[in-house]
Amino acid sequence: MKILLTGFEPFGGESINPSWEAVKAVQAPAGMQLEKMLLPVSFRKAPALIEEKIQSFRPDVILSLGQAGGREGISLERIAVNLADARIADNDGFQPRDEALQAAGPAACFSPLPLRRMEAALQTAGLPASLSNTAGLYVCNAVFYTAARLAENLKPAPRAGFVHVPYLPEQALGKEAPSLSLEEDIRALKIILGCLAGSEEERD
Ligand code: PCA
């Protein structure tokens, strides 16, 4: 099974992004080929880069990770929406407001990953995890929506999903925000990959 695993560079004044740290550190489970990719926090670049990589690597699953500062646990994203509305400018200084990502695209795409199974496996392992009904309207959602739309149109069709992780403890300091350690992120990512191994398309 071929998995494209992506994480993001730091943004919003942070010097680290837990999504890329976890992607970088995780090892491929037996029988799984992992292609790791660092994405820029850029509305103009990140969607095009992931599209190119999906076309050349032709993964079975695209699993993208991003940081969601302020969230308490692992967020298994259920839905990507066709909208960009940035609260802060991206790393290129671009700040789209109220813009469709794809003029002719559907309003939303649902994750085809086994999210409830992942949630149960993570919780059983003592990790905070839940389904989330919004991946935001920033670059993460743009990447999720773009990958999901391309995936739907490929044959054979890969499955594209998205997971948000909270701040690392060092990022949360002084913000009164919840955090999760990098070790926990890596443990969670391993469990999520384990749920993907051999899973069929399924929506919860
Ligand atoms: N989180 C941002 C973009 C990059 C990242 O890690 C988001 O949630 O859109």
Coordinates of C-alpha atoms and ligand atoms in Angstrom, one line a residue:
M1 CA 0.0 0.0 0.0
K2 CA 1.4 3.4 -1.0
I3 CA 0.7 6.3 1.3
L4 CA 1.5 10.0 0.6
L5 CA 2.0 11.6 4.0
T6 CA 2.2 15.3 4.1
G7 CA 3.0 17.9 6.9
F8 CA 3.3 21.7 6.9
E9 CA 6.1 24.2 7.5
P10 CA 5.6 26.6 10.5
F11 CA 3.3 29.6 10.1
G12 CA 1.6 32.3 12.1
G13 CA 4.8 33.3 14.0
E14 CA 5.6 29.7 15.2
S15 CA 9.1 28.2 14.6
I16 CA 7.9 24.6 14.5
N17 CA 4.9 22.8 13.1
P18 CA 4.0 19.5 14.9
S19 CA 2.5 18.1 11.7
W20 CA 5.8 17.9 9.9
E21 CA 7.7 16.8 13.0
A22 CA 5.4 13.8 13.3
V23 CA 5.5 13.0 9.6
K24 CA 9.3 13.3 9.6
A25 CA 9.7 10.9 12.5
V26 CA 7.2 8.2 11.8
Q27 CA 8.4 4.9 10.3
A28 CA 6.5 3.0 7.7
P29 CA 4.6 0.0 9.1
A30 CA 5.4 -3.3 7.4
G31 CA 4.0 -3.6 3.9
M32 CA 3.5 0.2 3.6
Q33 CA 5.4 2.5 1.3
L34 CA 5.5 6.0 2.7
E35 CA 6.3 9.1 0.6
K36 CA 6.8 12.1 2.9
M37 CA 6.2 15.6 1.7
L38 CA 6.7 19.0 3.4
L39 CA 4.1 21.6 2.2
P40 CA 4.4 25.3 2.3
V41 CA 1.7 27.3 4.1
S42 CA 0.7 28.9 0.8
F43 CA -2.7 29.0 -0.8
R44 CA -1.1 29.4 -4.2
K45 CA 1.7 26.7 -3.9
A46 CA 0.5 23.9 -1.6
P47 CA -2.6 22.7 -3.6
A48 CA -0.6 22.6 -6.8
L49 CA 2.4 20.8 -5.2
I50 CA 0.2 18.1 -3.7
E51 CA -1.6 17.6 -7.0
E52 CA 1.7 17.2 -8.8
K53 CA 2.8 14.6 -6.2
I54 CA -0.4 12.7 -6.3
Q55 CA -0.1 12.5 -10.1
S56 CA 3.5 11.3 -10.1
F57 CA 3.4 9.0 -7.0
R58 CA -0.2 7.6 -7.5
P59 CA -0.7 6.7 -3.8
D60 CA -3.5 4.5 -2.5
V61 CA -4.1 7.0 0.3
I62 CA -3.2 10.6 0.8
L63 CA -3.0 11.5 4.5
S64 CA -2.2 15.2 5.2
L65 CA -1.5 16.5 8.7
G66 CA -1.7 20.1 9.9
Q67 CA -1.5 22.0 13.1
A68 CA -4.7 23.3 14.7
G69 CA -3.5 25.5 17.6
G70 CA -6.1 25.6 20.4
R71 CA -7.6 22.2 19.8
E72 CA -7.3 19.6 22.6
G73 CA -6.7 16.4 20.7
I74 CA -6.2 14.7 17.4
S75 CA -8.9 16.0 15.0
L76 CA -10.0 13.4 12.4
E77 CA -11.4 15.7 9.8
R78 CA -14.7 14.7 8.2
I79 CA -15.2 17.3 5.6
A80 CA -13.4 19.7 3.2
V81 CA -15.2 22.7 2.0
N82 CA -14.9 24.7 -1.2
L83 CA -14.0 28.0 0.5
A84 CA -10.9 30.0 1.4
D85 CA -11.4 32.7 4.1
A86 CA -8.1 33.4 5.8
R87 CA -7.9 35.0 9.3
I88 CA -4.2 35.7 8.8
A89 CA -2.1 36.0 5.7
D90 CA -0.3 32.8 4.5
N91 CA 3.5 32.5 4.4
D92 CA 3.5 34.4 1.0
G93 CA 1.5 37.3 2.5
F94 CA -1.7 36.2 0.6
Q95 CA -5.0 36.4 2.5
P96 CA -8.0 35.2 0.4
R97 CA -11.4 36.2 1.8
D98 CA -14.6 34.5 0.9
E99 CA -13.2 32.8 -2.2
A100 CA -14.2 29.5 -3.7
L101 CA -11.2 27.1 -4.1
Q102 CA -12.7 25.7 -7.3
A103 CA -15.2 27.8 -9.3
A104 CA -17.0 24.7 -10.6
G105 CA -16.3 22.4 -7.6
P106 CA -18.9 20.9 -5.3
A107 CA -19.5 22.7 -1.9
A108 CA -17.8 19.9 0.0
C109 CA -16.0 16.6 0.0
F110 CA -16.3 14.0 2.8
S111 CA -13.3 12.0 4.0
P112 CA -13.4 8.4 2.8
L113 CA -11.1 7.2 5.6
P114 CA -12.3 5.0 8.4
L115 CA -12.6 7.8 10.9
R116 CA -14.6 6.1 13.6
R117 CA -12.3 3.1 13.6
M118 CA -9.3 5.5 13.9
E119 CA -11.1 7.4 16.7
A120 CA -11.7 4.2 18.6
A121 CA -8.2 2.9 18.1
L122 CA -6.7 6.2 19.3
Q123 CA -8.9 6.4 22.3
T124 CA -8.2 2.8 23.3
A125 CA -4.5 3.7 23.2
G126 CA -5.2 6.5 25.7
L127 CA -4.9 9.3 23.1
P128 CA -7.3 12.3 22.9
A129 CA -9.1 12.0 19.5
S130 CA -12.4 12.9 18.0
L131 CA -14.0 13.5 14.6
S132 CA -14.0 17.2 13.5
N133 CA -16.6 18.7 11.3
T134 CA -14.4 21.6 10.1
A135 CA -10.8 21.7 8.9
G136 CA -11.0 25.5 9.0
L137 CA -11.0 27.7 5.9
Y138 CA -7.2 28.2 5.7
V139 CA -4.4 26.3 3.8
C140 CA -5.1 23.0 5.5
N141 CA -8.7 22.9 4.2
A142 CA -7.5 24.0 0.7
V143 CA -5.0 21.1 0.6
F144 CA -7.6 18.6 1.9
Y145 CA -10.2 19.8 -0.7
T146 CA -7.8 19.9 -3.6
A147 CA -6.5 16.4 -2.8
A148 CA -10.0 15.0 -2.3
R149 CA -11.3 16.5 -5.6
L150 CA -8.3 15.1 -7.6
A151 CA -8.6 11.7 -5.9
E152 CA -12.3 11.4 -6.8
N153 CA -11.3 11.9 -10.5
L154 CA -8.5 9.4 -10.7
K155 CA -8.7 5.8 -11.7
P156 CA -8.1 3.8 -9.5
A157 CA -9.2 6.5 -7.1
P158 CA -7.0 7.1 -4.0
R159 CA -8.5 8.1 -0.7
A160 CA -7.6 11.5 0.6
G161 CA -8.0 12.5 4.3
F162 CA -6.8 15.1 6.8
V163 CA -5.8 15.1 10.4
H164 CA -5.2 18.1 12.6
V165 CA -2.9 17.9 15.6
P166 CA -2.7 20.4 18.6
Y167 CA 0.2 22.6 19.6
L168 CA 3.3 21.0 21.0
P169 CA 3.8 21.8 24.7
E170 CA 6.6 24.3 23.9
Q171 CA 4.2 26.2 21.5
A172 CA 1.4 26.2 24.1
L173 CA 3.5 27.8 26.8
G174 CA 2.1 31.3 27.7
K175 CA -0.9 30.8 25.4
E176 CA -3.0 28.9 27.9
A177 CA -3.7 26.5 25.1
P178 CA -3.9 22.7 25.2
S179 CA -1.1 20.7 23.8
L180 CA 0.0 17.2 22.9
S181 CA 3.6 15.9 22.9
L182 CA 5.5 14.9 19.8
E183 CA 5.7 11.4 21.1
E184 CA 1.9 11.3 21.4
D185 CA 1.6 12.7 17.9
I186 CA 3.9 10.0 16.5
R187 CA 2.1 7.3 18.4
A188 CA -1.2 8.6 17.0
L189 CA 0.1 8.7 13.5
K190 CA 1.3 5.1 13.7
I191 CA -2.1 4.0 14.9
I192 CA -3.9 5.9 12.1
L193 CA -1.6 4.3 9.5
G194 CA -2.3 0.9 11.1
C195 CA -6.1 1.6 10.6
L196 CA -5.4 2.3 6.9
A197 CA -3.5 -0.8 6.2
G198 CA -5.9 -3.1 4.3
S199 CA -8.9 -0.9 4.9
E200 CA -11.5 -0.5 2.2
E201 CA -13.3 2.7 1.4
E202 CA -15.7 3.5 4.2
R203 CA -17.4 6.6 5.5
D204 CA -18.5 7.1 9.1
Ligands
PCA1 N1 -2.3 24.5 9.9 C1 -3.0 25.5 9.1 C2 -2.2 25.6 7.8 C3 -0.9 24.8 8.0 C4 -1.1 24.1 9.3 O1 -0.3 23.3 9.8 C5 -4.5 25.2 8.9 O2 -5.1 24.6 9.8 O3 -5.0 25.6 7.8

